[in-house]
Amino acid sequence: MTDTSDAPEQPAAVLFDVDGTLMDTVYLHTVAWWEALRQAGHRIGMTRIHRCIGMGSDHLLETLLGKDRDPTGDDRMSASHDALYGQYWSRLTPLEGAADLLRACAERGWRVVLASSASDTEAEVMLEALDAGDAILAVTSSDDVDASKPAPDLVHQALERAGVPAEHAVFIGDAVWDAQAAHKAGVPFVGLLSGGFSREELEDAGARRVYTSPAELLDRLDDSPLASPPPA
């Protein structure tokens, strides 16, 4: 992690979602949830499950199974998902350009904070796979908040860790749930197509700009909302 004890004050932060934005993990989560739901007796198509990746598990299960479901099975299904997804941990792969994008943002004076719906343990595994800890100021996870995306709690927590107000931050994500969380927190949102949502969906959810991937955003950094932090 970056040591900022002697660093000058930085006026702005870029907040990054992780799954589907920096890590190529969306479809692994889809398969893990499909199997966890199947083991619990629920036949849910992968297309529907994919549309919910990026939500916290509580919102995902409510969306897929309904508010009237018996919630006593939620913890068991979440645990099954975690165990199934954990089988991929040693093979998790960052998206092309992800680590270089984080470093480029830090070099331009942005405070880089990861805001993930994953648990602390999953976030640590992804952080190790990213291998860009030198550029990252802080990491927030679902364990740090009471409500997961699309609630704005993770974004608020990331802003607090960064030490900047919402108007001096930008949120980068791949799902409409990221866009909704950012909007509720008053943070401008930039979308990536690397999680499987379409350009139109991200734009309709409020994305100011949309790029295909971290690599494209890195290549076009000079004319992007991340070209330079806004003045304090």
mmCIF file of C-alpha atoms in Angstrom:
data_model
loop_
_atom_site.group_PDB
_atom_site.id
_atom_site.type_symbol
_atom_site.label_atom_id
_atom_site.label_comp_id
_atom_site.label_asym_id
_atom_site.label_seq_id
_atom_site.Cartn_x
_atom_site.Cartn_y
_atom_site.Cartn_z
ATOM 1 C CA MET A 1 0.000 0.000 0.000
ATOM 2 C CA THR A 2 1.129 3.565 -0.660
ATOM 3 C CA ASP A 3 2.731 5.365 2.277
ATOM 4 C CA THR A 4 1.293 8.885 2.175
ATOM 5 C CA SER A 5 2.694 10.083 5.524
ATOM 6 C CA ASP A 6 5.110 12.512 3.800
ATOM 7 C CA ALA A 7 3.108 13.008 0.607
ATOM 8 C CA PRO A 8 1.700 16.411 -0.341
ATOM 9 C CA GLU A 9 -2.011 17.006 -0.077
ATOM 10 C CA GLN A 10 -3.860 15.586 -3.060
ATOM 11 C CA PRO A 11 -7.126 17.343 -3.877
ATOM 12 C CA ALA A 12 -9.055 14.551 -5.564
ATOM 13 C CA ALA A 13 -9.630 10.808 -5.653
ATOM 14 C CA VAL A 14 -10.471 8.199 -8.229
ATOM 15 C CA LEU A 15 -12.527 5.350 -6.805
ATOM 16 C CA PHE A 16 -12.416 2.006 -8.600
ATOM 17 C CA ASP A 17 -14.826 -0.890 -8.435
ATOM 18 C CA VAL A 18 -12.806 -4.115 -8.696
ATOM 19 C CA ASP A 19 -14.765 -7.113 -10.099
ATOM 20 C CA GLY A 20 -15.275 -6.509 -13.818
ATOM 21 C CA THR A 21 -13.528 -3.138 -13.668
ATOM 22 C CA LEU A 22 -9.981 -4.132 -12.746
ATOM 23 C CA MET A 23 -10.317 -7.929 -12.455
ATOM 24 C CA ASP A 24 -11.686 -10.360 -15.052
ATOM 25 C CA THR A 25 -13.981 -12.073 -12.555
ATOM 26 C CA VAL A 26 -17.601 -11.264 -13.454
ATOM 27 C CA TYR A 27 -18.318 -14.541 -15.210
ATOM 28 C CA LEU A 28 -16.557 -16.556 -12.520
ATOM 29 C CA HIS A 29 -18.967 -15.015 -10.006
ATOM 30 C CA THR A 30 -21.855 -15.827 -12.362
ATOM 31 C CA VAL A 31 -20.925 -19.514 -12.485
ATOM 32 C CA ALA A 32 -20.347 -19.672 -8.721
ATOM 33 C CA TRP A 33 -23.751 -18.129 -7.984
ATOM 34 C CA TRP A 34 -25.450 -20.400 -10.544
ATOM 35 C CA GLU A 35 -24.090 -23.475 -8.789
ATOM 36 C CA ALA A 36 -24.787 -22.141 -5.278
ATOM 37 C CA LEU A 37 -28.405 -21.430 -6.248
ATOM 38 C CA ARG A 38 -28.738 -24.825 -7.949
ATOM 39 C CA GLN A 39 -27.496 -26.592 -4.827
ATOM 40 C CA ALA A 40 -30.222 -24.767 -2.885
ATOM 41 C CA GLY A 41 -32.890 -25.937 -5.324
ATOM 42 C CA HIS A 42 -33.194 -22.758 -7.408
ATOM 43 C CA ARG A 43 -32.967 -22.957 -11.196
ATOM 44 C CA ILE A 44 -31.876 -19.481 -12.286
ATOM 45 C CA GLY A 45 -30.483 -18.802 -15.749
ATOM 46 C CA MET A 46 -26.945 -17.467 -15.955
ATOM 47 C CA THR A 47 -28.121 -14.488 -17.997
ATOM 48 C CA ARG A 48 -30.250 -13.296 -15.078
ATOM 49 C CA ILE A 49 -27.466 -13.947 -12.601
ATOM 50 C CA HIS A 50 -24.942 -12.030 -14.689
ATOM 51 C CA ARG A 51 -27.180 -8.965 -14.646
ATOM 52 C CA CYS A 52 -26.935 -8.928 -10.843
ATOM 53 C CA ILE A 53 -23.166 -9.276 -10.483
ATOM 54 C CA GLY A 54 -21.835 -6.145 -8.826
ATOM 55 C CA MET A 55 -24.642 -6.023 -6.288
ATOM 56 C CA GLY A 56 -23.995 -7.190 -2.777
ATOM 57 C CA SER A 57 -25.174 -10.741 -2.110
ATOM 58 C CA ASP A 58 -28.205 -9.506 -0.164
ATOM 59 C CA HIS A 59 -29.483 -7.441 -3.092
ATOM 60 C CA LEU A 60 -28.554 -10.155 -5.586
ATOM 61 C CA LEU A 61 -30.575 -12.837 -3.809
ATOM 62 C CA GLU A 62 -33.534 -10.518 -3.306
ATOM 63 C CA THR A 63 -33.528 -9.614 -7.006
ATOM 64 C CA LEU A 64 -33.237 -13.219 -8.186
ATOM 65 C CA LEU A 65 -35.486 -14.942 -5.633
ATOM 66 C CA GLY A 66 -37.861 -12.152 -4.600
ATOM 67 C CA LYS A 67 -38.590 -10.313 -1.386
ATOM 68 C CA ASP A 68 -41.032 -13.032 -0.301
ATOM 69 C CA ARG A 69 -38.396 -15.789 -0.249
ATOM 70 C CA ASP A 70 -37.407 -17.520 2.985
ATOM 71 C CA PRO A 71 -34.256 -15.534 3.890
ATOM 72 C CA THR A 72 -32.968 -18.185 6.278
ATOM 73 C CA GLY A 73 -31.177 -19.830 3.361
ATOM 74 C CA ASP A 74 -29.349 -16.684 2.258
ATOM 75 C CA ASP A 75 -26.266 -17.211 4.405
ATOM 76 C CA ARG A 76 -25.917 -20.802 3.225
ATOM 77 C CA MET A 77 -26.144 -19.791 -0.434
ATOM 78 C CA SER A 78 -23.651 -16.960 0.092
ATOM 79 C CA ALA A 79 -21.261 -19.366 1.805
ATOM 80 C CA SER A 80 -21.636 -21.828 -1.076
ATOM 81 C CA HIS A 81 -20.880 -19.082 -3.573
ATOM 82 C CA ASP A 82 -17.786 -18.062 -1.608
ATOM 83 C CA ALA A 83 -16.504 -21.634 -1.467
ATOM 84 C CA LEU A 84 -17.110 -22.198 -5.173
ATOM 85 C CA TYR A 85 -15.584 -18.870 -6.183
ATOM 86 C CA GLY A 86 -12.635 -19.522 -3.889
ATOM 87 C CA GLN A 87 -11.569 -22.370 -6.169
ATOM 88 C CA TYR A 88 -10.546 -19.734 -8.731
ATOM 89 C CA TRP A 89 -8.492 -17.576 -6.358
ATOM 90 C CA SER A 90 -5.114 -18.878 -7.488
ATOM 91 C CA ARG A 91 -6.051 -18.123 -11.121
ATOM 92 C CA LEU A 92 -7.624 -14.678 -10.792
ATOM 93 C CA THR A 93 -6.380 -12.370 -13.529
ATOM 94 C CA PRO A 94 -6.427 -8.578 -13.810
ATOM 95 C CA LEU A 95 -7.909 -7.062 -16.939
ATOM 96 C CA GLU A 96 -5.324 -5.787 -19.419
ATOM 97 C CA GLY A 97 -3.978 -2.405 -18.411
ATOM 98 C CA ALA A 98 -5.586 -2.415 -14.963
ATOM 99 C CA ALA A 99 -2.435 -2.118 -12.860
ATOM 100 C CA ASP A 100 -0.875 0.422 -15.212
ATOM 101 C CA LEU A 101 -4.068 2.492 -15.086
ATOM 102 C CA LEU A 102 -3.922 2.635 -11.281
ATOM 103 C CA ARG A 103 -0.285 3.703 -11.371
ATOM 104 C CA ALA A 104 -0.922 6.331 -14.057
ATOM 105 C CA CYS A 105 -3.724 7.843 -11.972
ATOM 106 C CA ALA A 106 -1.519 7.946 -8.877
ATOM 107 C CA GLU A 107 1.307 9.561 -10.840
ATOM 108 C CA ARG A 108 -1.079 12.301 -11.987
ATOM 109 C CA GLY A 109 -1.934 13.151 -8.388
ATOM 110 C CA TRP A 110 -5.138 11.187 -7.858
ATOM 111 C CA ARG A 111 -5.707 9.359 -4.612
ATOM 112 C CA VAL A 112 -6.554 5.834 -5.735
ATOM 113 C CA VAL A 113 -9.088 3.936 -3.612
ATOM 114 C CA LEU A 114 -10.648 0.565 -4.411
ATOM 115 C CA ALA A 115 -14.345 0.230 -3.537
ATOM 116 C CA SER A 116 -15.324 -3.423 -3.845
ATOM 117 C CA SER A 117 -18.496 -5.332 -2.978
ATOM 118 C CA ALA A 118 -16.259 -8.291 -2.138
ATOM 119 C CA SER A 119 -15.436 -9.377 1.392
ATOM 120 C CA ASP A 120 -12.164 -8.360 3.024
ATOM 121 C CA THR A 121 -10.660 -11.778 2.228
ATOM 122 C CA GLU A 122 -11.674 -11.673 -1.444
ATOM 123 C CA ALA A 123 -10.446 -8.095 -1.733
ATOM 124 C CA GLU A 124 -7.043 -9.097 -0.367
ATOM 125 C CA VAL A 125 -6.776 -11.902 -2.923
ATOM 126 C CA MET A 126 -7.647 -9.554 -5.785
ATOM 127 C CA LEU A 127 -5.258 -6.894 -4.480
ATOM 128 C CA GLU A 128 -2.440 -9.434 -4.551
ATOM 129 C CA ALA A 129 -3.369 -10.484 -8.092
ATOM 130 C CA LEU A 130 -3.478 -6.844 -9.234
ATOM 131 C CA ASP A 131 0.069 -6.301 -7.972
ATOM 132 C CA ALA A 132 -0.378 -2.518 -7.883
ATOM 133 C CA GLY A 133 -0.331 -1.856 -4.159
ATOM 134 C CA ASP A 134 2.234 0.902 -4.653
ATOM 135 C CA ALA A 135 -0.457 2.998 -6.365
ATOM 136 C CA ILE A 136 -3.360 2.306 -3.994
ATOM 137 C CA LEU A 137 -4.092 4.514 -1.010
ATOM 138 C CA ALA A 138 -6.873 2.401 0.527
ATOM 139 C CA VAL A 139 -9.291 -0.460 -0.070
ATOM 140 C CA THR A 140 -12.904 -0.660 1.092
ATOM 141 C CA SER A 141 -15.012 -3.819 1.042
ATOM 142 C CA SER A 142 -18.501 -5.018 1.902
ATOM 143 C CA ASP A 143 -17.246 -5.784 5.417
ATOM 144 C CA ASP A 144 -16.789 -2.044 6.006
ATOM 145 C CA VAL A 145 -20.426 -1.021 5.425
ATOM 146 C CA ASP A 146 -23.972 -1.931 6.412
ATOM 147 C CA ALA A 147 -25.484 -1.792 2.921
ATOM 148 C CA SER A 148 -23.941 -2.964 -0.350
ATOM 149 C CA LYS A 149 -24.257 -1.592 -3.900
ATOM 150 C CA PRO A 150 -26.454 -0.159 -5.321
ATOM 151 C CA ALA A 151 -26.630 1.624 -1.935
ATOM 152 C CA PRO A 152 -24.031 4.431 -1.742
ATOM 153 C CA ASP A 153 -22.402 3.249 1.510
ATOM 154 C CA LEU A 154 -19.255 1.850 -0.157
ATOM 155 C CA VAL A 155 -18.762 5.062 -2.105
ATOM 156 C CA HIS A 156 -19.185 7.166 1.040
ATOM 157 C CA GLN A 157 -16.673 4.951 2.844
ATOM 158 C CA ALA A 158 -14.199 5.228 -0.036
ATOM 159 C CA LEU A 159 -14.527 9.032 -0.004
ATOM 160 C CA GLU A 160 -13.853 9.030 3.729
ATOM 161 C CA ARG A 161 -10.756 6.875 3.261
ATOM 162 C CA ALA A 162 -9.566 9.191 0.485
ATOM 163 C CA GLY A 163 -10.263 12.300 2.544
ATOM 164 C CA VAL A 164 -12.007 14.161 -0.282
ATOM 165 C CA PRO A 165 -15.561 15.430 -0.875
ATOM 166 C CA ALA A 166 -17.792 13.847 -3.516
ATOM 167 C CA GLU A 167 -17.298 16.713 -5.969
ATOM 168 C CA HIS A 168 -13.548 16.044 -5.983
ATOM 169 C CA ALA A 169 -13.866 12.373 -6.890
ATOM 170 C CA VAL A 170 -14.633 10.162 -9.885
ATOM 171 C CA PHE A 171 -15.976 6.602 -9.665
ATOM 172 C CA ILE A 172 -14.948 3.999 -12.260
ATOM 173 C CA GLY A 173 -17.120 0.893 -12.583
ATOM 174 C CA ASP A 174 -18.536 -1.673 -14.987
ATOM 175 C CA ALA A 175 -22.121 -2.170 -13.790
ATOM 176 C CA VAL A 176 -25.277 -0.096 -13.531
ATOM 177 C CA TRP A 177 -25.142 -0.839 -9.785
ATOM 178 C CA ASP A 178 -21.844 1.056 -9.619
ATOM 179 C CA ALA A 179 -23.434 3.961 -11.472
ATOM 180 C CA GLN A 180 -26.420 4.008 -9.125
ATOM 181 C CA ALA A 181 -24.223 3.935 -6.027
ATOM 182 C CA ALA A 182 -22.044 6.736 -7.392
ATOM 183 C CA HIS A 183 -25.082 8.864 -8.304
ATOM 184 C CA LYS A 184 -26.587 8.485 -4.835
ATOM 185 C CA ALA A 185 -23.256 9.578 -3.342
ATOM 186 C CA GLY A 186 -22.977 12.569 -5.686
ATOM 187 C CA VAL A 187 -19.846 11.271 -7.429
ATOM 188 C CA PRO A 188 -19.420 11.461 -11.240
ATOM 189 C CA PHE A 189 -19.347 8.013 -12.842
ATOM 190 C CA VAL A 190 -17.244 6.658 -15.703
ATOM 191 C CA GLY A 191 -18.205 3.261 -17.106
ATOM 192 C CA LEU A 192 -16.259 0.338 -18.553
ATOM 193 C CA LEU A 193 -17.730 -2.359 -20.808
ATOM 194 C CA SER A 194 -15.479 -5.063 -19.340
ATOM 195 C CA GLY A 195 -18.193 -6.419 -17.034
ATOM 196 C CA GLY A 196 -20.751 -7.159 -19.744
ATOM 197 C CA PHE A 197 -23.167 -4.236 -19.446
ATOM 198 C CA SER A 198 -23.760 -2.314 -22.675
ATOM 199 C CA ARG A 199 -22.706 1.236 -23.436
ATOM 200 C CA GLU A 200 -26.350 2.303 -23.603
ATOM 201 C CA GLU A 201 -27.140 0.793 -20.192
ATOM 202 C CA LEU A 202 -24.200 2.536 -18.543
ATOM 203 C CA GLU A 203 -25.008 5.845 -20.217
ATOM 204 C CA ASP A 204 -28.679 5.552 -19.203
ATOM 205 C CA ALA A 205 -27.492 4.928 -15.624
ATOM 206 C CA GLY A 206 -25.582 8.209 -15.701
ATOM 207 C CA ALA A 207 -22.086 7.427 -17.016
ATOM 208 C CA ARG A 208 -20.396 10.604 -18.227
ATOM 209 C CA ARG A 209 -18.026 8.623 -20.420
ATOM 210 C CA VAL A 210 -17.800 4.929 -21.334
ATOM 211 C CA TYR A 211 -14.682 3.013 -22.363
ATOM 212 C CA THR A 212 -14.337 -0.579 -23.501
ATOM 213 C CA SER A 213 -11.741 -1.572 -20.897
ATOM 214 C CA PRO A 214 -9.083 -0.354 -18.457
ATOM 215 C CA ALA A 215 -6.594 -0.527 -21.327
ATOM 216 C CA GLU A 216 -8.645 1.849 -23.485
ATOM 217 C CA LEU A 217 -9.134 4.278 -20.607
ATOM 218 C CA LEU A 218 -5.372 4.207 -20.012
ATOM 219 C CA ASP A 219 -4.678 4.864 -23.704
ATOM 220 C CA ARG A 220 -7.125 7.788 -23.702
ATOM 221 C CA LEU A 221 -6.277 9.142 -20.278
ATOM 222 C CA ASP A 222 -5.266 12.583 -21.554
ATOM 223 C CA ASP A 223 -8.762 13.344 -22.889
ATOM 224 C CA SER A 224 -10.674 11.505 -20.152
ATOM 225 C CA PRO A 225 -12.174 12.762 -16.868
ATOM 226 C CA LEU A 226 -8.989 11.399 -15.255
ATOM 227 C CA ALA A 227 -6.615 13.608 -17.259
ATOM 228 C CA SER A 228 -5.775 15.567 -14.094
ATOM 229 C CA PRO A 229 -7.356 16.084 -10.670
ATOM 230 C CA PRO A 230 -9.549 19.150 -10.286
ATOM 231 C CA PRO A 231 -8.076 22.057 -8.316
ATOM 232 C CA ALA A 232 -8.605 22.018 -4.566
#
